[in-house]
Amino acid sequence: MSGYKKIAETPPMGWNSWDCFGAAVNEKQLKENADYMFCCLKEYGWEYIVCDIQWYEPKAKSNDYNNFTELNSDEFGRLTPAENRFPSAAHGVGFKKIADYCHSLGLKFGIHIMRGVPRQAVHKNLPIKNSRCTCRDAAHHFSVCSWNTDMYGCKNNEAAQDYYNSIFELYAEWGVDFVKCDDICVTEFRKWDKPYSADYEIEMIRKAINNCGREMVLSLSPGPAEIKNAAHMKRNADMWRITGDFWDEWDKLHDMFDKCFLWQDEAGNGSWPDCDMLPLGRLAKNAPCHGSENRYTNFTKPEQITMMSLWGIFKSPLMMGGNMPENDEWTLKLLTNKDYFEMRKNSFGAHQLLRKEKNGKGVVIWASNGRKCKYAALFNTGDAEKNITLDLSEILMPETEYKALDIWNSAERKVKNRLKAKVPSHGAALFKIYEAQTY
């Protein structure tokens, strides 16, 4: 398939409902987070409000899925919002009023979908809108998700393309700006058709978006995506997950150094490898999930700095996972650091400069280029505070005096030949380095 106009010039930034509300998010919660983003975050580039999985399920209550439950849909097998959770969806208007509300704030609205066609639409053999085919014609009955029972995957045929065309036509009518498609970019769950089983479904979705009359960011999940499929993903998607579900656990965060190193050459030009959501602030509101129910993040403050620094210099999309109206002052400061977002907007060529660890403990250094400056992130993966030194000749002219701005502490100092920082356990220091006369 040929390429398409890339619309995400910088890595998308927004909020996703999964980490805090699981499968049970409702309209009130979406709007409250939209209001917070408008008031507190929009000026820094945050713009997407994304409703995650099971918005079409009336009985959803937690992070669990109700197997083979009844789903809301129209006469063409297209899933529609559960009106008991999203009252403004009544009378067949779907998510249009919520999308309009986000747009009125200068924000954008997104939804989660599963690849394929709903099982209940297949069993009822519902017609596909504007097609001679039915939902049963589109379904690949052996292509099923291992962790969610809602859908059959699609065959590579006319019916499947017609079905995807029909749902994206609906999403365009609603005013959707962002679609996170799940169960589509990792192979381990689908032994039936390896090695990259969903390639044609990704292409069908891309074609449906191109023809729906509305620009939409396409995000592929879950991960880890395989690096050998990078070119195909870049041709068809705007962002794709390079990791499994990421949560507030140090081992998962430490593993992201491997993932980012693997994908470091693939970010840019409207294509963004995705490190997954930021489990910051108030999480798991409805049920325990990778930790206790209704908790603040398990990450220490240094670990939160490490996550933000790695996601930032690597230029991953940023999707805040916590319930934003409950942010404390610390979390808000992380999400509103102007120098950090200048780096995310203007930097390029991020790469791992050094990794020196023993048994997963030691030092990792990343660097990238900016506008008349360089950026450097110094990570301490050990269990005790450590002095970390960067040889500036690795990225800049030797024997030249520079200024180094400590981005997280808003402190500036002169440096020459070496940049030194005292970094806490599991923490990071992030610097912008430039010649004194430049700024």
Short mmCIF file of C-alpha atoms in Angstrom, two decimals:
data_model
loop_
_atom_site.label_atom_id
_atom_site.label_comp_id
_atom_site.label_asym_id
_atom_site.label_seq_id
_atom_site.Cartn_x
_atom_site.Cartn_y
_atom_site.Cartn_z
CA MET A 1 0.00 0.00 0.00
CA SER A 2 1.22 3.50 -0.80
CA GLY A 3 1.86 6.09 1.86
CA TYR A 4 -0.56 8.77 3.07
CA LYS A 5 -0.44 12.27 4.43
CA LYS A 6 1.10 12.13 7.88
CA ILE A 7 -0.85 14.32 10.30
CA ALA A 8 1.04 13.78 13.57
CA GLU A 9 4.02 16.08 12.94
CA THR A 10 5.02 15.66 16.58
CA PRO A 11 4.27 12.69 18.85
CA PRO A 12 0.61 12.87 19.96
CA MET A 13 -0.10 13.99 23.52
CA GLY A 14 -3.27 13.39 25.46
CA TRP A 15 -5.12 11.41 28.08
CA ASN A 16 -6.47 7.85 27.91
CA SER A 17 -9.12 6.49 30.26
CA TRP A 18 -7.77 2.95 30.75
CA ASP A 19 -5.29 3.34 33.62
CA CYS A 20 -7.76 5.08 35.88
CA PHE A 21 -11.22 3.82 34.81
CA GLY A 22 -10.55 0.55 32.98
CA ALA A 23 -13.49 -0.69 30.93
CA ALA A 24 -16.04 1.36 32.86
CA VAL A 25 -15.32 5.00 31.97
CA ASN A 26 -18.39 7.20 31.52
CA GLU A 27 -19.34 10.52 29.94
CA LYS A 28 -18.97 12.57 33.10
CA GLN A 29 -15.42 11.32 33.62
CA LEU A 30 -14.45 12.04 30.01
CA LYS A 31 -15.73 15.60 30.27
CA GLU A 32 -14.07 16.21 33.64
CA ASN A 33 -10.72 15.20 32.18
CA ALA A 34 -11.36 17.33 29.09
CA ASP A 35 -12.09 20.31 31.35
CA TYR A 36 -8.85 19.75 33.29
CA MET A 37 -6.81 19.44 30.11
CA PHE A 38 -8.31 22.66 28.78
CA CYS A 39 -7.61 24.58 31.97
CA CYS A 40 -4.19 23.21 32.92
CA LEU A 41 -2.45 21.39 30.06
CA LYS A 42 -3.62 22.57 26.66
CA GLU A 43 -1.08 25.40 26.37
CA TYR A 44 1.72 22.83 26.67
CA GLY A 45 0.51 20.76 23.71
CA TRP A 46 -1.81 18.25 25.36
CA GLU A 47 -4.87 17.79 23.13
CA TYR A 48 -6.38 14.27 22.87
CA ILE A 49 -9.12 12.88 25.12
CA VAL A 50 -9.28 9.15 24.36
CA CYS A 51 -12.08 6.83 25.52
CA ASP A 52 -10.60 3.36 25.86
CA ILE A 53 -12.13 -0.11 25.50
CA GLN A 54 -15.70 -1.34 26.13
CA TRP A 55 -17.52 1.97 25.63
CA TYR A 56 -20.21 -0.08 23.85
CA GLU A 57 -20.81 -2.40 26.84
CA PRO A 58 -23.65 -1.46 29.21
CA LYS A 59 -22.53 -3.81 32.02
CA ALA A 60 -18.85 -2.80 32.24
CA LYS A 61 -17.90 -2.02 35.85
CA SER A 62 -14.13 -2.48 36.28
CA ASN A 63 -10.98 -3.48 34.39
CA ASP A 64 -12.42 -6.95 33.69
CA TYR A 65 -14.19 -8.01 30.50
CA ASN A 66 -17.57 -9.72 30.62
CA ASN A 67 -17.22 -12.66 28.27
CA PHE A 68 -19.77 -12.90 25.45
CA THR A 69 -21.84 -10.07 26.90
CA GLU A 70 -24.37 -8.08 24.88
CA LEU A 71 -22.91 -5.01 23.17
CA ASN A 72 -24.63 -1.89 21.88
CA SER A 73 -24.71 -1.70 18.10
CA ASP A 74 -26.75 -0.40 15.19
CA GLU A 75 -28.56 -2.39 12.49
CA PHE A 76 -25.32 -2.71 10.50
CA GLY A 77 -23.31 -4.31 13.30
CA ARG A 78 -21.42 -1.13 14.13
CA LEU A 79 -20.77 -0.71 17.84
CA THR A 80 -22.31 2.34 19.51
CA PRO A 81 -21.82 3.90 22.97
CA ALA A 82 -23.73 2.39 25.90
CA GLU A 83 -26.32 5.04 26.70
CA ASN A 84 -26.44 4.22 30.42
CA ARG A 85 -22.80 5.35 30.58
CA PHE A 86 -22.87 7.98 27.82
CA PRO A 87 -26.33 9.59 27.95
CA SER A 88 -25.59 12.07 25.18
CA ALA A 89 -25.33 9.10 22.77
CA ALA A 90 -29.13 8.63 22.84
CA HIS A 91 -31.16 8.79 19.63
CA GLY A 92 -28.33 7.37 17.54
CA VAL A 93 -25.93 10.31 17.76
CA GLY A 94 -23.10 8.18 19.18
CA PHE A 95 -20.08 10.09 20.41
CA LYS A 96 -20.82 13.22 18.39
CA LYS A 97 -21.86 15.39 21.35
CA ILE A 98 -18.81 14.40 23.40
CA ALA A 99 -16.53 15.00 20.43
CA ASP A 100 -18.20 18.36 19.85
CA TYR A 101 -17.63 19.22 23.52
CA CYS A 102 -13.91 18.42 23.22
CA HIS A 103 -13.69 20.44 20.00
CA SER A 104 -15.39 23.40 21.70
CA LEU A 105 -12.45 23.42 24.14
CA GLY A 106 -9.92 23.32 21.33
CA LEU A 107 -9.17 19.65 22.09
CA LYS A 108 -9.50 16.46 20.04
CA PHE A 109 -11.45 13.28 20.74
CA GLY A 110 -10.40 9.65 20.33
CA ILE A 111 -11.77 6.15 20.82
CA HIS A 112 -10.46 2.62 21.26
CA ILE A 113 -11.58 -0.17 18.94
CA MET A 114 -10.81 -3.85 18.62
CA ARG A 115 -9.82 -5.12 15.19
CA GLY A 116 -12.50 -7.06 13.36
CA VAL A 117 -16.27 -7.41 13.43
CA PRO A 118 -18.45 -8.04 16.51
CA ARG A 119 -19.31 -11.69 17.11
CA GLN A 120 -22.92 -10.83 17.79
CA ALA A 121 -23.19 -9.10 14.41
CA VAL A 122 -21.72 -12.19 12.75
CA HIS A 123 -24.07 -14.57 14.57
CA LYS A 124 -27.05 -12.41 13.54
CA ASN A 125 -25.62 -12.12 10.01
CA LEU A 126 -26.34 -8.40 9.95
CA PRO A 127 -25.90 -6.50 6.69
CA ILE A 128 -22.91 -4.22 6.16
CA LYS A 129 -23.88 -0.67 5.29
CA ASN A 130 -23.48 0.21 1.61
CA SER A 131 -22.38 -3.33 0.79
CA ARG A 132 -23.78 -6.43 -0.85
CA CYS A 133 -22.07 -8.42 1.91
CA THR A 134 -22.93 -9.33 5.49
CA CYS A 135 -20.92 -9.31 8.70
CA ARG A 136 -20.66 -13.09 8.47
CA ASP A 137 -18.91 -12.73 5.11
CA ALA A 138 -16.29 -10.49 6.72
CA ALA A 139 -15.48 -12.65 9.75
CA HIS A 140 -12.46 -14.93 10.07
CA HIS A 141 -13.88 -17.40 12.59
CA PHE A 142 -10.46 -18.71 13.67
CA SER A 143 -9.02 -15.24 14.21
CA VAL A 144 -10.01 -14.38 17.77
CA CYS A 145 -8.45 -12.33 20.52
CA SER A 146 -7.10 -14.38 23.42
CA TRP A 147 -8.14 -11.86 26.08
CA ASN A 148 -11.39 -10.34 24.83
CA THR A 149 -14.41 -12.14 23.38
CA ASP A 150 -16.14 -9.28 21.59
CA MET A 151 -14.82 -9.72 18.06
CA TYR A 152 -13.85 -11.98 15.21
CA GLY A 153 -10.89 -10.86 13.13
CA CYS A 154 -11.58 -10.11 9.49
CA LYS A 155 -10.85 -12.04 6.33
CA ASN A 156 -8.88 -10.43 3.55
CA ASN A 157 -11.90 -9.83 1.33
CA GLU A 158 -14.38 -7.28 0.00
CA ALA A 159 -16.78 -7.75 2.91
CA ALA A 160 -14.11 -6.93 5.48
CA GLN A 161 -13.06 -3.78 3.67
CA ASP A 162 -16.69 -2.75 3.39
CA TYR A 163 -17.16 -3.29 7.13
CA TYR A 164 -14.10 -1.20 8.01
CA ASN A 165 -15.28 1.49 5.59
CA SER A 166 -18.66 1.54 7.33
CA ILE A 167 -17.30 1.99 10.86
CA PHE A 168 -14.87 4.74 9.92
CA GLU A 169 -17.63 6.52 8.05
CA LEU A 170 -19.53 6.46 11.36
CA TYR A 171 -16.53 7.69 13.35
CA ALA A 172 -16.10 10.56 10.90
CA GLU A 173 -19.75 11.51 11.45
CA TRP A 174 -19.12 11.52 15.20
CA GLY A 175 -16.07 13.78 14.80
CA VAL A 176 -13.43 11.29 15.98
CA ASP A 177 -9.82 12.50 15.64
CA PHE A 178 -7.87 9.53 17.04
CA VAL A 179 -8.41 5.77 16.86
CA LYS A 180 -6.50 3.29 18.99
CA CYS A 181 -6.91 -0.12 17.36
CA ASP A 182 -6.20 -3.08 19.63
CA ASP A 183 -5.24 -6.74 19.10
CA ILE A 184 -3.49 -5.85 15.87
CA CYS A 185 0.27 -5.18 16.02
CA VAL A 186 1.71 -8.04 18.07
CA THR A 187 1.88 -11.64 16.89
CA GLU A 188 2.18 -13.68 20.08
CA PHE A 189 -1.59 -13.84 20.63
CA ARG A 190 -2.41 -15.06 17.12
CA LYS A 191 -0.64 -18.35 16.44
CA TRP A 192 -3.10 -19.09 13.66
CA ASP A 193 -1.47 -16.87 11.06
CA LYS A 194 2.15 -15.90 11.60
CA PRO A 195 4.42 -14.02 11.29
CA TYR A 196 2.54 -10.70 10.99
CA SER A 197 -1.03 -11.82 11.00
CA ALA A 198 -2.84 -8.51 10.95
CA ASP A 199 -0.96 -6.80 8.14
CA TYR A 200 -3.90 -6.80 5.74
CA GLU A 201 -6.29 -5.60 8.46
CA ILE A 202 -3.97 -2.68 9.19
CA GLU A 203 -4.01 -1.83 5.50
CA MET A 204 -7.83 -2.08 5.38
CA ILE A 205 -8.10 0.30 8.32
CA ARG A 206 -5.65 2.70 6.69
CA LYS A 207 -7.70 2.64 3.48
CA ALA A 208 -10.94 3.19 5.42
CA ILE A 209 -9.47 6.22 7.22
CA ASN A 210 -8.13 7.65 3.98
CA ASN A 211 -11.59 7.42 2.42
CA CYS A 212 -13.77 8.49 5.37
CA GLY A 213 -13.45 12.22 4.81
CA ARG A 214 -11.83 13.05 8.16
CA GLU A 215 -8.21 13.02 9.31
CA MET A 216 -7.60 10.61 12.19
CA VAL A 217 -4.47 9.53 14.00
CA LEU A 218 -4.13 5.73 13.90
CA SER A 219 -2.54 4.09 16.95
CA LEU A 220 -1.81 0.33 16.95
CA SER A 221 -1.82 -1.87 20.07
CA PRO A 222 -0.81 -3.90 21.96
CA GLY A 223 2.92 -4.51 21.87
CA PRO A 224 5.62 -5.37 21.63
CA ALA A 225 5.59 -4.69 17.90
CA GLU A 226 8.38 -6.38 15.98
CA ILE A 227 11.12 -4.22 14.52
CA LYS A 228 11.03 -6.17 11.24
CA ASN A 229 7.55 -4.75 10.64
CA ALA A 230 8.62 -1.13 11.18
CA ALA A 231 8.40 -0.12 7.52
CA HIS A 232 4.87 -1.51 7.19
CA MET A 233 3.69 0.26 10.34
CA LYS A 234 5.24 3.53 9.22
CA ARG A 235 3.40 3.26 5.90
CA ASN A 236 0.04 2.65 7.53
CA ALA A 237 -0.05 4.04 11.08
CA ASP A 238 0.93 7.14 13.03
CA MET A 239 2.01 5.37 16.22
CA TRP A 240 2.38 1.78 17.41
CA ARG A 241 3.14 0.11 20.70
CA ILE A 242 6.67 -1.19 21.24
CA THR A 243 5.85 -2.73 24.62
CA GLY A 244 3.19 -4.79 26.32
CA ASP A 245 0.86 -3.02 28.73
CA PHE A 246 3.02 -0.68 30.78
CA TRP A 247 2.30 -0.11 34.45
CA ASP A 248 3.89 1.56 37.45
CA GLU A 249 6.51 -1.11 38.17
CA TRP A 250 10.28 -0.52 38.06
CA ASP A 251 11.01 -3.73 36.14
CA LYS A 252 8.67 -2.63 33.34
CA LEU A 253 10.28 0.81 33.29
CA HIS A 254 13.79 -0.62 33.22
CA ASP A 255 12.80 -2.89 30.33
CA MET A 256 11.93 0.20 28.28
CA PHE A 257 15.61 1.02 27.86
CA ASP A 258 15.87 -2.12 25.72
CA LYS A 259 12.72 -1.25 23.76
CA CYS A 260 13.76 2.33 23.07
CA PHE A 261 17.25 1.29 21.99
CA LEU A 262 15.76 -1.23 19.56
CA TRP A 263 13.46 1.40 18.00
CA GLN A 264 15.68 4.49 18.27
CA ASP A 265 16.11 4.90 14.51
CA GLU A 266 12.40 4.68 13.64
CA ALA A 267 10.92 7.77 15.30
CA GLY A 268 10.19 10.86 13.25
CA ASN A 269 8.57 12.16 10.07
CA GLY A 270 5.08 11.58 11.44
CA SER A 271 5.73 8.02 12.65
CA TRP A 272 6.07 7.39 16.37
CA PRO A 273 7.02 4.18 18.24
CA ASP A 274 4.87 4.24 21.38
CA CYS A 275 6.13 3.44 24.90
CA ASP A 276 2.50 3.26 26.14
CA MET A 277 0.62 5.35 28.68
CA LEU A 278 2.04 7.28 31.61
CA PRO A 279 0.74 5.64 34.83
CA LEU A 280 0.95 8.85 36.83
CA GLY A 281 -1.36 10.32 39.42
CA ARG A 282 -4.57 8.56 40.50
CA LEU A 283 -4.92 5.06 39.01
CA ALA A 284 -7.22 2.01 39.11
CA LYS A 285 -10.29 3.86 40.33
CA ASN A 286 -12.73 0.99 39.84
CA ALA A 287 -10.75 -2.13 40.75
CA PRO A 288 -7.25 -3.36 41.62
CA CYS A 289 -5.07 -3.47 38.50
CA HIS A 290 -1.31 -4.12 38.69
CA GLY A 291 -1.54 -2.77 42.23
CA SER A 292 -4.11 -1.69 44.76
CA GLU A 293 -7.44 -0.09 43.87
CA ASN A 294 -7.76 3.71 43.77
CA ARG A 295 -4.07 4.33 44.36
CA TYR A 296 -1.60 7.00 43.48
CA THR A 297 1.15 5.74 41.18
CA ASN A 298 3.59 3.22 42.67
CA PHE A 299 6.49 4.95 40.94
CA THR A 300 8.78 6.95 43.21
CA LYS A 301 9.37 10.56 42.20
CA PRO A 302 12.80 9.68 40.73
CA GLU A 303 11.18 6.88 38.73
CA GLN A 304 8.58 9.28 37.41
CA ILE A 305 11.40 11.58 36.29
CA THR A 306 13.09 8.62 34.58
CA MET A 307 9.91 7.70 32.73
CA MET A 308 9.20 11.24 31.57
CA SER A 309 12.84 11.78 30.56
CA LEU A 310 13.07 8.57 28.52
CA TRP A 311 9.67 9.00 26.86
CA GLY A 312 10.60 12.62 26.12
CA ILE A 313 14.05 12.26 24.62
CA PHE A 314 12.99 9.15 22.66
CA LYS A 315 9.96 11.16 21.46
CA SER A 316 7.31 8.64 22.37
CA PRO A 317 3.69 9.74 22.27
CA LEU A 318 2.52 10.84 25.73
CA MET A 319 -0.83 9.58 26.97
CA MET A 320 -1.52 10.48 30.60
CA GLY A 321 -3.13 7.52 32.38
CA GLY A 322 -4.24 8.93 35.73
CA ASN A 323 -7.48 10.74 36.52
CA MET A 324 -6.28 14.27 35.89
CA PRO A 325 -8.67 16.22 38.16
CA GLU A 326 -7.00 14.38 41.08
CA ASN A 327 -3.45 15.38 40.08
CA ASP A 328 -1.30 16.69 42.89
CA GLU A 329 1.09 19.62 42.43
CA TRP A 330 4.03 17.31 41.65
CA THR A 331 2.19 15.53 38.83
CA LEU A 332 0.98 18.78 37.33
CA LYS A 333 4.54 20.16 37.31
CA LEU A 334 5.74 17.05 35.43
CA LEU A 335 3.11 17.65 32.76
CA THR A 336 3.73 21.39 32.36
CA ASN A 337 7.51 21.84 32.07
CA LYS A 338 8.04 24.26 29.14
CA ASP A 339 11.68 23.30 28.53
CA TYR A 340 10.73 19.63 28.42
CA PHE A 341 8.04 20.23 25.81
CA GLU A 342 10.37 22.40 23.77
CA MET A 343 12.68 19.35 23.62
CA ARG A 344 9.84 17.07 22.55
CA LYS A 345 8.79 19.46 19.83
CA ASN A 346 12.15 20.36 18.33
CA SER A 347 14.64 17.58 19.08
CA PHE A 348 15.67 14.84 16.68
CA GLY A 349 18.13 11.99 16.29
CA ALA A 350 17.74 10.58 19.81
CA HIS A 351 20.07 7.68 20.52
CA GLN A 352 21.56 5.71 23.36
CA LEU A 353 25.03 7.07 23.98
CA LEU A 354 26.11 4.73 26.74
CA ARG A 355 24.79 1.81 28.74
CA LYS A 356 26.98 0.40 31.44
CA GLU A 357 25.14 -1.97 33.77
CA LYS A 358 25.76 -5.11 35.75
CA ASN A 359 22.74 -7.22 36.66
CA GLY A 360 20.48 -4.42 35.48
CA LYS A 361 22.06 -1.76 37.69
CA GLY A 362 24.28 1.06 36.51
CA VAL A 363 24.20 4.01 34.13
CA VAL A 364 22.36 4.74 30.88
CA ILE A 365 22.88 7.92 28.85
CA TRP A 366 20.80 9.16 25.92
CA ALA A 367 21.41 12.20 23.72
CA SER A 368 19.60 14.06 20.96
CA ASN A 369 19.91 17.16 18.80
CA GLY A 370 17.95 20.35 19.23
CA ARG A 371 17.84 23.78 17.62
CA LYS A 372 21.35 25.11 18.24
CA CYS A 373 21.60 22.86 21.28
CA LYS A 374 21.96 19.26 22.43
CA TYR A 375 19.94 17.30 24.94
CA ALA A 376 21.29 14.67 27.31
CA ALA A 377 19.50 12.35 29.73
CA LEU A 378 21.53 10.67 32.47
CA PHE A 379 19.82 7.67 34.08
CA ASN A 380 20.79 5.88 37.29
CA THR A 381 19.38 2.33 37.24
CA GLY A 382 21.14 1.35 40.45
CA ASP A 383 19.87 1.09 44.00
CA ALA A 384 21.87 4.00 45.45
CA GLU A 385 22.51 7.62 44.56
CA LYS A 386 25.24 7.95 41.94
CA ASN A 387 27.44 10.66 40.44
CA ILE A 388 27.17 10.38 36.65
CA THR A 389 29.57 12.08 34.25
CA LEU A 390 29.01 12.70 30.54
CA ASP A 391 32.05 13.34 28.37
CA LEU A 392 30.78 16.29 26.33
CA SER A 393 33.17 15.51 23.48
CA GLU A 394 30.77 12.67 22.67
CA ILE A 395 28.19 15.20 21.48
CA LEU A 396 29.87 18.65 21.34
CA MET A 397 33.15 20.37 20.51
CA PRO A 398 35.83 19.79 23.15
CA GLU A 399 37.45 22.61 25.11
CA THR A 400 34.42 24.85 24.60
CA GLU A 401 32.38 26.42 27.34
CA TYR A 402 28.65 25.72 27.31
CA LYS A 403 25.65 26.33 29.50
CA ALA A 404 23.64 23.37 30.78
CA LEU A 405 20.03 23.81 31.81
CA ASP A 406 18.81 21.18 34.26
CA ILE A 407 15.31 20.86 32.82
CA TRP A 408 13.55 19.31 35.82
CA ASN A 409 15.11 21.67 38.37
CA SER A 410 15.20 24.84 36.22
CA ALA A 411 18.84 25.38 37.21
CA GLU A 412 21.57 26.54 34.85
CA ARG A 413 25.34 26.26 35.07
CA LYS A 414 28.46 26.53 32.92
CA VAL A 415 30.15 23.33 31.78
CA LYS A 416 33.29 22.47 29.83
CA ASN A 417 34.44 19.03 28.68
CA ARG A 418 32.29 17.20 31.22
CA LEU A 419 28.76 17.35 32.53
CA LYS A 420 28.33 15.93 36.03
CA ALA A 421 25.13 15.22 37.91
CA LYS A 422 24.19 13.57 41.19
CA VAL A 423 21.28 11.28 40.33
CA PRO A 424 19.11 9.40 42.86
CA SER A 425 18.40 5.69 42.64
CA HIS A 426 16.14 4.87 39.66
CA GLY A 427 16.24 8.56 38.78
CA ALA A 428 17.36 10.76 35.90
CA ALA A 429 18.80 14.17 35.10
CA LEU A 430 17.78 15.85 31.85
CA PHE A 431 19.83 18.69 30.33
CA LYS A 432 19.68 21.17 27.50
CA ILE A 433 23.25 22.14 26.55
CA TYR A 434 24.07 25.17 24.41
CA GLU A 435 26.66 27.85 23.75
CA ALA A 436 26.28 30.82 26.05
CA GLN A 437 25.74 33.37 23.26
CA THR A 438 23.02 31.26 21.60
CA TYR A 439 20.26 32.09 24.09
#
